[in-house]
Amino acid sequence: MSLAIFWVIGVWWTNGLARAEASADANRGVSANGSLLKSEMQKFRLIPILVTEHPDVFEVINRPDPKHIQKLNHTLQLIAERTHASDIYVMNQNGDTFAASNWQQPDTFVGHNYRFRSYFIDALRTGSGSYFALGTVSHRPGLYLARRIERAGKAIGVLALKIEFFEVERNWAFLPGYTLAFDQQGMALIASQPALRLHSLTPLSAEERKQNETAARFPGLGIDPLPVERLANGDFEWTIGNRHVRQVVARLPLREEGLTLCYFLPLNPFIAEQRSRLVIATIALGLVELILFGLWARVRIRRGIQRRYLIDLERQVQLRTRELEASNASIRAESAAREEALRSFREAREALARANRLTILGAVAAEVAHEINQPVAAIRSYAENGLALQDRGRHGVARDNMAKIISLTERIGKISDQLRSFSIKRQSEIDRYSIWDILQGALLIIGESLRHSSTRLDYDESELAQVHIKAVRVQMEQVLINLLQNSLEALGDRAEGVISISAHCDAGKAIITLADNGPGIEEQALPSIFAPFITTKPTGMGLGLGISRDIISSFGGTIQYRATPGGGATFDITLEAV
């Protein structure tokens, strides 16, 4: 029942989250697409102003002979190619086109009259005009920008430039959903999907259709409404084939261009993502309820067993009581037996509780023992050496050993604090350290073992001091201690045993390499070397590499094993460099 309530509330909540997330994405998308469209339009608005001042334009108007017209044709063609304009053409004051950038094409504008176009009329009357329409010759839609050509303050012609937005539409198409630019009539003039272009958001009125026919804006084209329905909450439902796709919309008014940019973004992917999260949360809640139910059932069963036992015990007591009425000695014997049975029951119950506690403590003790085993061994070694030095009268060196023992006890305290922090999941202090700082701390623990072995430790202090990472120092020291201890045990008494430590930075990563020339790790053991409680050493607990991997992973890094060429083991630790 609780899961059903959680699911119903979750569906309502996630639907709201999905819509809010989709609306935010739609707003970002319409802003980006609007900037692209405005940039494209601003670029072309300057061209008519500049071209009307070109000497070739006035030359043709003054002397409209074939030579000058041909020169202007080439000039307009060059400007169109350089600016990526669709077409540029020049008309006289009667609307006759006598020069155009597409003069060589079959559908050239040369020889056509465009005095019926509103952009021509507006340019003659006010100096400039713009109009979005379907080309009467090319039959391709575009925005026409017109500029009046003047001489001595008198209009002598009009220069027009046509912009086609196919490149803008191709860029819009990379985003999911649909991007459309509507005029004041609700006509989609520019669209990310060509099939949606020149359709209306709502059916056009009879008056609007008549206006378009009178202006020859879309000759021979029936304007059908888009397959979309506005919902009560402001969303839109598109009909695509046999599917109904619900979409949110973000609008951006482009007042200078006289357009409204709309970005329709499908809502279903956002709902599906939120629904997936809800399913995961519901499953998690179900598992929690199942675990709690299992614990509750276990308690009930245990209490039932205890109750039945007590009932049986009470019956036995009653039976014994009746029997004891016949004999005082028998009563005392039965009473003692009853007390013994109760004592045994209490002891068994206490033993069960102790066993349960010991099971939990055993797992913790194994980890604690492994963590502090090396500091304790080092303390013992320093203490034994200190006694020997004291006997020899070398009190200064013995005092140094005592100081090291104090440092090691602090180390054990840090390990205990760290384990306690881990048990309550508290964030440990992370700081910036060099690899040399960390190695020095590790050598404080394991340095004595190295000095009493025949193994040589190779490293470059300056190299290690130049590589820095962010980590919990005591944990990283423990990683190096575990790896050094493993190498020492693998090398044993080998006469030419060598352990090398190096570090370098590569592509923002700090790579720490520890290698030895020991026997390496057997191939069949490689898949489980990081698994807990699995070891190839007769006295090992199998925790060191597993703990090291967990520590490195907690800092966002990795630890990998590879065989050393010529024999031996190599571990590569990769962390973020700082």
C-alpha positions as semicolon CSV with decimal commas, in nm:
position;residue;x (nm);y (nm);z (nm)
1;M;0,000;0,000;0,000
2;S;0,278;0,241;0,093
3;L;0,457;0,164;-0,235
4;A;0,140;0,241;-0,431
5;I;0,099;0,576;-0,252
6;F;0,468;0,653;-0,306
7;W;0,434;0,567;-0,677
8;V;0,124;0,785;-0,729
9;I;0,282;1,083;-0,552
10;G;0,611;1,017;-0,732
11;V;0,445;1,014;-1,075
12;W;0,279;1,349;-1,003
13;W;0,602;1,495;-0,867
14;T;0,828;1,366;-1,146
15;N;0,588;1,492;-1,413
16;G;0,632;1,840;-1,269
17;L;1,010;1,800;-1,250
18;A;1,025;1,671;-1,607
19;R;0,821;1,965;-1,737
20;A;1,037;2,217;-1,547
21;E;1,356;2,058;-1,679
22;A;1,220;2,048;-2,035
23;S;1,111;2,413;-2,011
24;A;1,459;2,515;-1,893
25;D;1,620;2,328;-2,184
26;A;1,369;2,482;-2,426
27;N;1,449;2,834;-2,302
28;R;1,821;2,771;-2,351
29;G;1,757;2,629;-2,698
30;V;1,534;2,916;-2,817
31;S;1,789;3,168;-2,689
32;A;2,073;3,002;-2,884
33;N;1,864;2,966;-3,201
34;G;1,742;3,326;-3,171
35;S;2,097;3,457;-3,144
36;L;2,190;3,264;-3,459
37;L;1,894;3,402;-3,654
38;K;1,947;3,763;-3,540
39;S;2,316;3,742;-3,625
40;E;2,234;3,618;-3,974
41;M;1,980;3,896;-4,033
42;Q;2,201;4,173;-3,896
43;K;2,477;4,066;-4,132
44;F;2,255;4,103;-4,438
45;R;2,077;4,426;-4,333
46;L;2,395;4,625;-4,393
47;I;2,449;4,497;-4,748
48;P;2,170;4,694;-4,928
49;I;2,287;5,015;-4,759
50;L;2,641;4,964;-4,888
51;V;2,554;4,835;-5,235
52;T;2,319;5,126;-5,315
53;E;2,624;5,354;-5,280
54;H;2,833;5,146;-5,521
55;P;2,952;5,346;-5,827
56;D;2,843;5,070;-6,070
57;V;2,480;5,111;-5,959
58;F;2,475;5,483;-6,042
59;E;2,670;5,416;-6,362
60;V;2,400;5,179;-6,491
61;I;2,116;5,412;-6,393
62;N;2,290;5,701;-6,569
63;R;2,382;5,494;-6,878
64;P;2,178;5,170;-6,893
65;D;2,370;5,028;-7,188
66;P;2,461;4,654;-7,212
67;K;2,825;4,714;-7,121
68;H;2,749;4,887;-6,792
69;I;2,465;4,646;-6,711
70;Q;2,700;4,350;-6,763
71;K;2,958;4,511;-6,535
72;L;2,694;4,561;-6,264
73;N;2,579;4,199;-6,307
74;H;2,932;4,080;-6,234
75;T;2,959;4,315;-5,935
76;L;2,630;4,191;-5,786
77;Q;2,731;3,829;-5,851
78;L;3,063;3,881;-5,670
79;I;2,895;4,049;-5,371
80;A;2,636;3,769;-5,346
81;E;2,905;3,502;-5,356
82;R;3,121;3,677;-5,095
83;T;2,831;3,745;-4,855
84;H;2,641;3,419;-4,923
85;A;2,329;3,615;-5,015
86;S;2,077;3,423;-5,225
87;D;2,015;3,699;-5,480
88;I;2,084;4,073;-5,524
89;Y;1,907;4,268;-5,799
90;V;1,846;4,627;-5,910
91;M;1,511;4,763;-6,036
92;N;1,420;5,096;-6,185
93;Q;1,145;5,309;-6,040
94;N;0,885;5,114;-6,243
95;G;0,989;4,782;-6,087
96;D;1,168;4,642;-6,395
97;T;1,478;4,438;-6,308
98;F;1,774;4,522;-6,533
99;A;2,065;4,374;-6,331
100;A;2,088;4,076;-6,094
101;S;2,346;3,849;-5,933
102;N;2,174;3,548;-6,091
103;W;2,192;3,691;-6,444
104;Q;2,346;3,368;-6,580
105;Q;2,089;3,129;-6,427
106;P;1,776;3,002;-6,606
107;D;1,553;3,151;-6,333
108;T;1,723;3,494;-6,342
109;F;1,529;3,794;-6,214
110;V;1,646;4,010;-6,508
111;G;1,350;4,121;-6,715
112;H;1,089;4,060;-6,445
113;N;0,877;4,333;-6,290
114;Y;0,829;4,342;-5,911
115;R;0,636;4,664;-5,863
116;F;0,355;4,457;-5,700
117;R;0,584;4,343;-5,417
118;S;0,528;4,528;-5,090
119;Y;0,902;4,556;-5,026
120;F;0,937;4,752;-5,355
121;I;0,647;4,980;-5,266
122;D;0,776;5,038;-4,909
123;A;1,130;5,110;-5,031
124;L;1,011;5,374;-5,280
125;R;0,786;5,535;-5,019
126;T;0,993;5,515;-4,695
127;G;1,344;5,435;-4,812
128;S;1,355;5,067;-4,706
129;G;1,133;4,763;-4,694
130;S;1,136;4,396;-4,599
131;Y;0,902;4,115;-4,684
132;F;0,898;3,737;-4,648
133;A;0,746;3,566;-4,949
134;L;0,771;3,281;-5,196
135;G;0,979;3,368;-5,500
136;T;0,765;3,411;-5,812
137;V;1,051;3,288;-6,032
138;S;1,255;3,055;-5,808
139;H;0,953;2,934;-5,606
140;R;1,176;2,927;-5,299
141;P;1,086;3,115;-4,979
142;G;1,303;3,390;-4,841
143;L;1,325;3,732;-4,679
144;Y;1,350;4,026;-4,921
145;L;1,535;4,338;-4,799
146;A;1,495;4,646;-5,021
147;R;1,668;4,987;-5,025
148;R;1,576;5,297;-5,226
149;I;1,837;5,427;-5,475
150;E;1,843;5,807;-5,475
151;R;2,004;6,077;-5,684
152;A;1,973;6,440;-5,579
153;G;1,708;6,341;-5,324
154;K;1,492;6,172;-5,588
155;A;1,410;5,800;-5,602
156;I;1,552;5,649;-5,921
157;G;1,531;5,278;-5,837
158;V;1,532;5,005;-5,575
159;L;1,799;4,750;-5,480
160;A;1,669;4,425;-5,329
161;L;1,849;4,141;-5,154
162;K;1,697;3,799;-5,092
163;I;1,801;3,590;-4,790
164;E;1,736;3,216;-4,775
165;F;1,769;3,060;-4,433
166;F;1,856;2,703;-4,531
167;E;2,189;2,712;-4,344
168;V;2,019;2,849;-4,030
169;E;1,754;2,577;-4,057
170;R;2,023;2,307;-4,089
171;N;2,189;2,433;-3,770
172;W;1,854;2,439;-3,590
173;A;1,790;2,079;-3,695
174;F;2,078;1,956;-3,477
175;L;1,868;2,025;-3,165
176;P;1,587;1,785;-3,068
177;G;1,232;1,899;-3,136
178;Y;1,126;2,175;-3,376
179;T;1,233;2,540;-3,412
180;L;0,999;2,768;-3,610
181;A;0,990;3,143;-3,673
182;F;0,633;3,276;-3,703
183;D;0,519;3,609;-3,847
184;Q;0,231;3,813;-3,704
185;Q;-0,022;3,593;-3,888
186;G;0,119;3,283;-3,721
187;M;0,282;3,162;-4,043
188;A;0,594;2,945;-4,004
189;L;0,843;3,126;-4,230
190;I;1,161;2,951;-4,112
191;A;1,163;2,595;-3,974
192;S;1,417;2,337;-3,862
193;Q;1,216;2,078;-4,059
194;P;1,145;2,185;-4,422
195;A;0,809;2,004;-4,417
196;L;0,684;2,243;-4,145
197;R;0,776;2,560;-4,336
198;L;0,494;2,779;-4,476
199;H;0,228;2,630;-4,249
200;S;0,024;2,825;-3,997
201;L;0,008;2,761;-3,624
202;T;-0,371;2,808;-3,640
203;P;-0,599;2,812;-3,947
204;L;-0,580;3,146;-4,131
205;S;-0,891;3,361;-4,146
206;A;-1,053;3,442;-4,479
207;E;-0,923;3,800;-4,454
208;E;-0,564;3,682;-4,395
209;R;-0,584;3,447;-4,694
210;K;-0,715;3,731;-4,909
211;Q;-0,430;3,960;-4,798
212;N;-0,171;3,697;-4,896
213;E;-0,335;3,641;-5,236
214;T;-0,356;4,016;-5,306
215;A;0,012;4,066;-5,224
216;A;0,107;3,750;-5,418
217;R;0,299;3,651;-5,111
218;F;0,268;3,274;-5,156
219;P;0,140;3,226;-5,511
220;G;-0,013;2,886;-5,583
221;L;0,049;2,762;-5,230
222;G;-0,230;2,638;-5,004
223;I;-0,155;2,736;-4,644
224;D;-0,248;2,443;-4,419
225;P;-0,228;2,453;-4,039
226;L;0,045;2,261;-3,858
227;P;-0,053;1,921;-3,708
228;V;-0,047;2,061;-3,357
229;E;-0,301;2,128;-3,081
230;R;-0,253;2,364;-2,788
231;L;-0,328;2,205;-2,449
232;A;-0,483;2,375;-2,147
233;N;-0,152;2,404;-1,959
234;G;0,022;2,578;-2,250
235;D;0,195;2,268;-2,391
236;F;0,142;2,153;-2,749
237;E;0,054;1,807;-2,881
238;W;0,194;1,727;-3,225
239;T;0,043;1,457;-3,445
240;I;0,328;1,278;-3,623
241;G;0,192;0,990;-3,827
242;N;-0,012;0,783;-3,584
243;R;0,173;0,917;-3,281
244;H;0,082;1,204;-3,054
245;V;0,390;1,378;-2,915
246;R;0,353;1,623;-2,628
247;Q;0,598;1,914;-2,636
248;V;0,676;2,219;-2,425
249;V;0,733;2,548;-2,603
250;A;0,968;2,840;-2,539
251;R;0,906;3,171;-2,719
252;L;1,145;3,453;-2,806
253;P;1,001;3,772;-2,965
254;L;1,228;3,918;-3,235
255;R;1,068;4,264;-3,257
256;E;1,313;4,415;-3,504
257;E;1,254;4,127;-3,744
258;G;0,877;4,115;-3,676
259;L;0,899;3,745;-3,587
260;T;0,833;3,522;-3,288
261;L;1,075;3,231;-3,251
262;C;0,924;2,915;-3,098
263;Y;1,119;2,609;-2,986
264;F;0,905;2,297;-2,938
265;L;1,084;2,036;-2,725
266;P;0,944;1,680;-2,672
267;L;0,846;1,619;-2,311
268;N;0,850;1,239;-2,321
269;P;1,232;1,194;-2,290
270;F;1,235;1,409;-1,975
271;I;0,937;1,218;-1,831
272;A;1,109;0,887;-1,913
273;E;1,428;0,998;-1,738
274;Q;1,240;1,111;-1,426
275;R;1,027;0,794;-1,438
276;S;1,342;0,581;-1,444
277;R;1,464;0,759;-1,131
278;L;1,122;0,702;-0,973
279;V;1,139;0,329;-1,056
280;I;1,482;0,305;-0,893
281;A;1,358;0,492;-0,586
282;T;1,047;0,270;-0,566
283;I;1,257;-0,046;-0,593
284;A;1,489;0,085;-0,322
285;L;1,191;0,166;-0,098
286;G;1,049;-0,180;-0,166
287;L;1,378;-0,342;-0,068
288;V;1,389;-0,137;0,253
289;E;1,033;-0,240;0,337
290;L;1,118;-0,602;0,258
291;I;1,423;-0,590;0,486
292;L;1,222;-0,426;0,765
293;F;0,947;-0,684;0,722
294;G;1,206;-0,963;0,739
295;L;1,351;-0,819;1,059
296;W;1,002;-0,779;1,207
297;A;0,910;-1,137;1,112
298;R;1,234;-1,265;1,261
299;V;1,162;-1,086;1,590
300;R;0,808;-1,226;1,595
301;I;0,931;-1,578;1,529
302;R;1,194;-1,549;1,801
303;R;0,940;-1,413;2,047
304;G;0,701;-1,691;1,951
305;I;0,968;-1,951;2,021
306;Q;1,044;-1,790;2,355
307;R;0,675;-1,770;2,440
308;R;0,619;-2,137;2,358
309;Y;0,925;-2,230;2,555
310;L;0,804;-2,034;2,855
311;I;0,457;-2,187;2,825
312;D;0,608;-2,535;2,815
313;L;0,830;-2,444;3,104
314;E;0,536;-2,315;3,301
315;R;0,348;-2,639;3,240
316;Q;0,645;-2,837;3,360
317;V;0,665;-2,619;3,669
318;Q;0,299;-2,674;3,741
319;L;0,341;-3,048;3,695
320;R;0,644;-3,053;3,917
321;T;0,466;-2,841;4,173
322;R;0,184;-3,094;4,199
323;E;0,436;-3,376;4,232
324;L;0,635;-3,187;4,497
325;E;0,327;-3,164;4,717
326;A;0,385;-3,530;4,802
327;S;0,739;-3,491;4,914
328;N;0,935;-3,198;5,053
329;A;1,261;-3,345;4,929
330;S;1,113;-3,396;4,585
331;I;0,994;-3,034;4,589
332;R;1,345;-2,912;4,669
333;A;1,492;-3,129;4,396
334;E;1,240;-3,015;4,138
335;S;1,287;-2,653;4,248
336;A;1,663;-2,685;4,202
337;A;1,608;-2,842;3,861
338;R;1,375;-2,560;3,762
339;E;1,627;-2,298;3,876
340;E;1,901;-2,480;3,687
341;A;1,687;-2,487;3,374
342;L;1,619;-2,113;3,403
343;R;1,989;-2,043;3,459
344;S;2,081;-2,255;3,156
345;F;1,825;-2,068;2,950
346;R;1,967;-1,732;3,055
347;E;2,323;-1,849;2,990
348;A;2,225;-1,981;2,647
349;R;2,055;-1,653;2,566
350;E;2,359;-1,455;2,684
351;A;2,589;-1,685;2,488
352;L;2,383;-1,629;2,177
353;A;2,404;-1,252;2,225
354;R;2,782;-1,269;2,286
355;A;2,828;-1,483;1,976
356;N;2,634;-1,231;1,772
357;R;2,847;-0,943;1,907
358;L;3,169;-1,135;1,850
359;T;3,071;-1,204;1,490
360;I;3,040;-0,830;1,426
361;L;3,352;-0,745;1,627
362;G;3,551;-1,014;1,446
363;A;3,512;-0,841;1,110
364;V;3,615;-0,507;1,261
365;A;3,902;-0,663;1,457
366;A;4,045;-0,819;1,141
367;E;4,066;-0,480;0,972
368;V;4,199;-0,304;1,283
369;A;4,461;-0,575;1,333
370;H;4,582;-0,536;0,977
371;E;4,591;-0,156;0,996
372;I;4,793;-0,134;1,320
373;N;5,003;-0,451;1,277
374;Q;5,282;-0,264;1,098
375;P;5,301;0,031;1,346
376;V;5,306;-0,216;1,639
377;A;5,583;-0,418;1,473
378;A;5,780;-0,098;1,418
379;I;5,727;0,007;1,784
380;R;5,858;-0,329;1,903
381;S;6,162;-0,300;1,677
382;Y;6,239;0,054;1,798
383;A;6,186;-0,052;2,161
384;E;6,421;-0,352;2,132
385;N;6,684;-0,136;1,963
386;G;6,633;0,129;2,230
387;L;6,703;-0,122;2,510
388;A;7,015;-0,242;2,332
389;L;7,133;0,115;2,278
390;Q;7,058;0,201;2,642
391;D;7,272;-0,091;2,756
392;R;7,554;0,033;2,534
393;G;7,530;0,381;2,676
394;R;7,411;0,538;2,350
395;H;7,142;0,741;2,524
396;G;7,100;0,999;2,248
397;V;7,017;0,740;1,981
398;A;6,794;0,555;2,229
399;R;6,608;0,882;2,294
400;D;6,554;0,919;1,918
401;N;6,402;0,570;1,917
402;M;6,167;0,672;2,198
403;A;6,061;0,977;1,993
404;K;5,989;0,749;1,698
405;I;5,784;0,520;1,922
406;I;5,580;0,823;2,035
407;S;5,526;0,917;1,669
408;L;5,416;0,561;1,592
409;T;5,166;0,562;1,879
410;E;5,025;0,882;1,733
411;R;5,010;0,697;1,403
412;I;4,806;0,416;1,566
413;G;4,578;0,681;1,712
414;K;4,529;0,831;1,365
415;I;4,449;0,486;1,222
416;S;4,195;0,425;1,501
417;D;4,040;0,767;1,439
418;Q;4,029;0,698;1,068
419;L;3,857;0,361;1,121
420;R;3,609;0,524;1,357
421;S;3,547;0,799;1,099
422;F;3,493;0,531;0,837
423;S;3,247;0,341;1,061
424;I;3,026;0,649;1,097
425;K;3,086;0,759;0,735
426;R;3,238;1,097;0,828
427;Q;3,437;1,302;0,578
428;S;3,813;1,286;0,650
429;E;4,034;1,591;0,606
430;I;4,181;1,610;0,257
431;D;4,484;1,828;0,182
432;R;4,759;1,876;-0,076
433;Y;5,070;1,661;-0,027
434;S;5,371;1,567;-0,233
435;I;5,452;1,201;-0,291
436;W;5,775;1,260;-0,096
437;D;5,575;1,375;0,211
438;I;5,364;1,059;0,196
439;L;5,665;0,831;0,145
440;Q;5,839;0,985;0,448
441;G;5,537;0,900;0,663
442;A;5,529;0,545;0,527
443;L;5,902;0,495;0,591
444;L;5,845;0,591;0,954
445;I;5,644;0,268;0,982
446;I;5,826;0,032;0,753
447;G;6,173;0,186;0,747
448;E;6,300;-0,040;1,025
449;S;6,190;-0,350;0,833
450;L;6,374;-0,221;0,525
451;R;6,694;-0,158;0,721
452;H;6,689;-0,513;0,864
453;S;6,640;-0,669;0,521
454;S;6,875;-0,715;0,229
455;T;6,640;-0,516;0,004
456;R;6,739;-0,178;-0,140
457;L;6,479;0,099;-0,179
458;D;6,541;0,322;-0,485
459;Y;6,376;0,662;-0,530
460;D;6,452;1,017;-0,643
461;E;6,355;1,262;-0,367
462;S;6,342;1,564;-0,601
463;E;6,121;1,375;-0,846
464;L;5,877;1,266;-0,574
465;A;5,869;1,617;-0,423
466;Q;5,752;1,768;-0,754
467;V;5,437;1,554;-0,785
468;H;5,142;1,662;-0,566
469;I;4,801;1,510;-0,501
470;K;4,501;1,587;-0,280
471;A;4,428;1,306;-0,034
472;V;4,405;1,205;0,330
473;R;4,771;1,167;0,421
474;V;4,738;0,879;0,667
475;Q;4,538;0,678;0,415
476;M;4,786;0,731;0,133
477;E;5,071;0,641;0,369
478;Q;4,886;0,318;0,449
479;V;4,864;0,237;0,075
480;L;5,242;0,274;0,033
481;I;5,303;0,075;0,353
482;N;5,084;-0,212;0,227
483;L;5,261;-0,222;-0,111
484;L;5,611;-0,193;0,041
485;Q;5,532;-0,466;0,296
486;N;5,406;-0,697;0,020
487;S;5,724;-0,638;-0,182
488;L;5,947;-0,699;0,125
489;E;5,771;-1,027;0,200
490;A;5,792;-1,131;-0,167
491;L;6,166;-1,055;-0,185
492;G;6,243;-1,229;0,146
493;D;6,616;-1,277;0,191
494;R;6,703;-1,229;-0,175
495;A;7,054;-1,083;-0,193
496;E;6,988;-0,832;-0,470
497;G;6,631;-0,739;-0,388
498;V;6,529;-0,392;-0,513
499;I;6,211;-0,190;-0,462
500;S;6,177;0,125;-0,671
501;I;5,931;0,413;-0,628
502;S;5,883;0,680;-0,896
503;A;5,622;0,944;-0,980
504;H;5,542;1,170;-1,274
505;C;5,255;1,376;-1,418
506;D;5,084;1,302;-1,748
507;A;4,777;1,487;-1,887
508;G;4,677;1,621;-1,546
509;K;4,722;1,285;-1,376
510;A;4,975;1,190;-1,109
511;I;5,111;0,839;-1,173
512;I;5,292;0,667;-0,884
513;T;5,477;0,345;-0,970
514;L;5,607;0,091;-0,716
515;A;5,800;-0,206;-0,859
516;D;6,014;-0,490;-0,724
517;N;6,225;-0,766;-0,876
518;G;6,066;-1,045;-0,676
519;P;5,882;-1,352;-0,806
520;G;5,570;-1,153;-0,901
521;I;5,212;-1,281;-0,866
522;E;5,101;-1,612;-1,011
523;E;4,873;-1,573;-1,313
524;Q;4,587;-1,777;-1,163
525;A;4,579;-1,544;-0,861
526;L;4,558;-1,219;-1,064
527;P;4,175;-1,198;-1,097
528;S;4,133;-1,195;-0,717
529;I;4,437;-1,003;-0,588
530;F;4,218;-0,711;-0,473
531;A;3,947;-0,933;-0,318
532;P;3,928;-0,928;0,067
533;F;4,048;-1,229;0,269
534;I;4,227;-1,381;-0,032
535;T;4,605;-1,408;0,001
536;T;4,897;-1,608;-0,134
537;K;5,101;-1,558;0,189
538;P;5,085;-1,821;0,466
539;T;5,039;-1,555;0,740
540;G;4,856;-1,287;0,543
541;M;4,493;-1,185;0,598
542;G;4,425;-1,078;0,239
543;L;4,316;-0,725;0,334
544;G;4,606;-0,503;0,226
545;L;4,545;-0,474;-0,149
546;G;4,168;-0,456;-0,105
547;I;4,201;-0,173;0,147
548;S;4,452;0,004;-0,078
549;R;4,219;-0,015;-0,376
550;D;3,926;0,120;-0,169
551;I;4,140;0,412;-0,044
552;I;4,257;0,501;-0,396
553;S;3,901;0,473;-0,531
554;S;3,773;0,708;-0,260
555;F;4,004;0,977;-0,403
556;G;3,881;0,914;-0,759
557;G;4,189;0,718;-0,864
558;T;4,284;0,367;-0,976
559;I;4,545;0,108;-0,884
560;Q;4,656;-0,154;-1,136
561;Y;4,897;-0,446;-1,134
562;R;5,134;-0,543;-1,412
563;A;5,424;-0,782;-1,427
564;T;5,771;-0,625;-1,411
565;P;5,982;-0,707;-1,720
566;G;6,239;-0,968;-1,619
567;G;6,036;-1,078;-1,315
568;G;5,867;-0,901;-1,029
569;A;5,550;-0,704;-0,956
570;T;5,459;-0,346;-1,051
571;F;5,166;-0,143;-0,917
572;D;5,059;0,181;-1,090
573;I;4,851;0,430;-0,888
574;T;4,676;0,704;-1,089
575;L;4,527;1,013;-0,917
576;E;4,439;1,372;-1,009
577;A;4,749;1,591;-1,001
578;V;4,731;1,930;-0,825
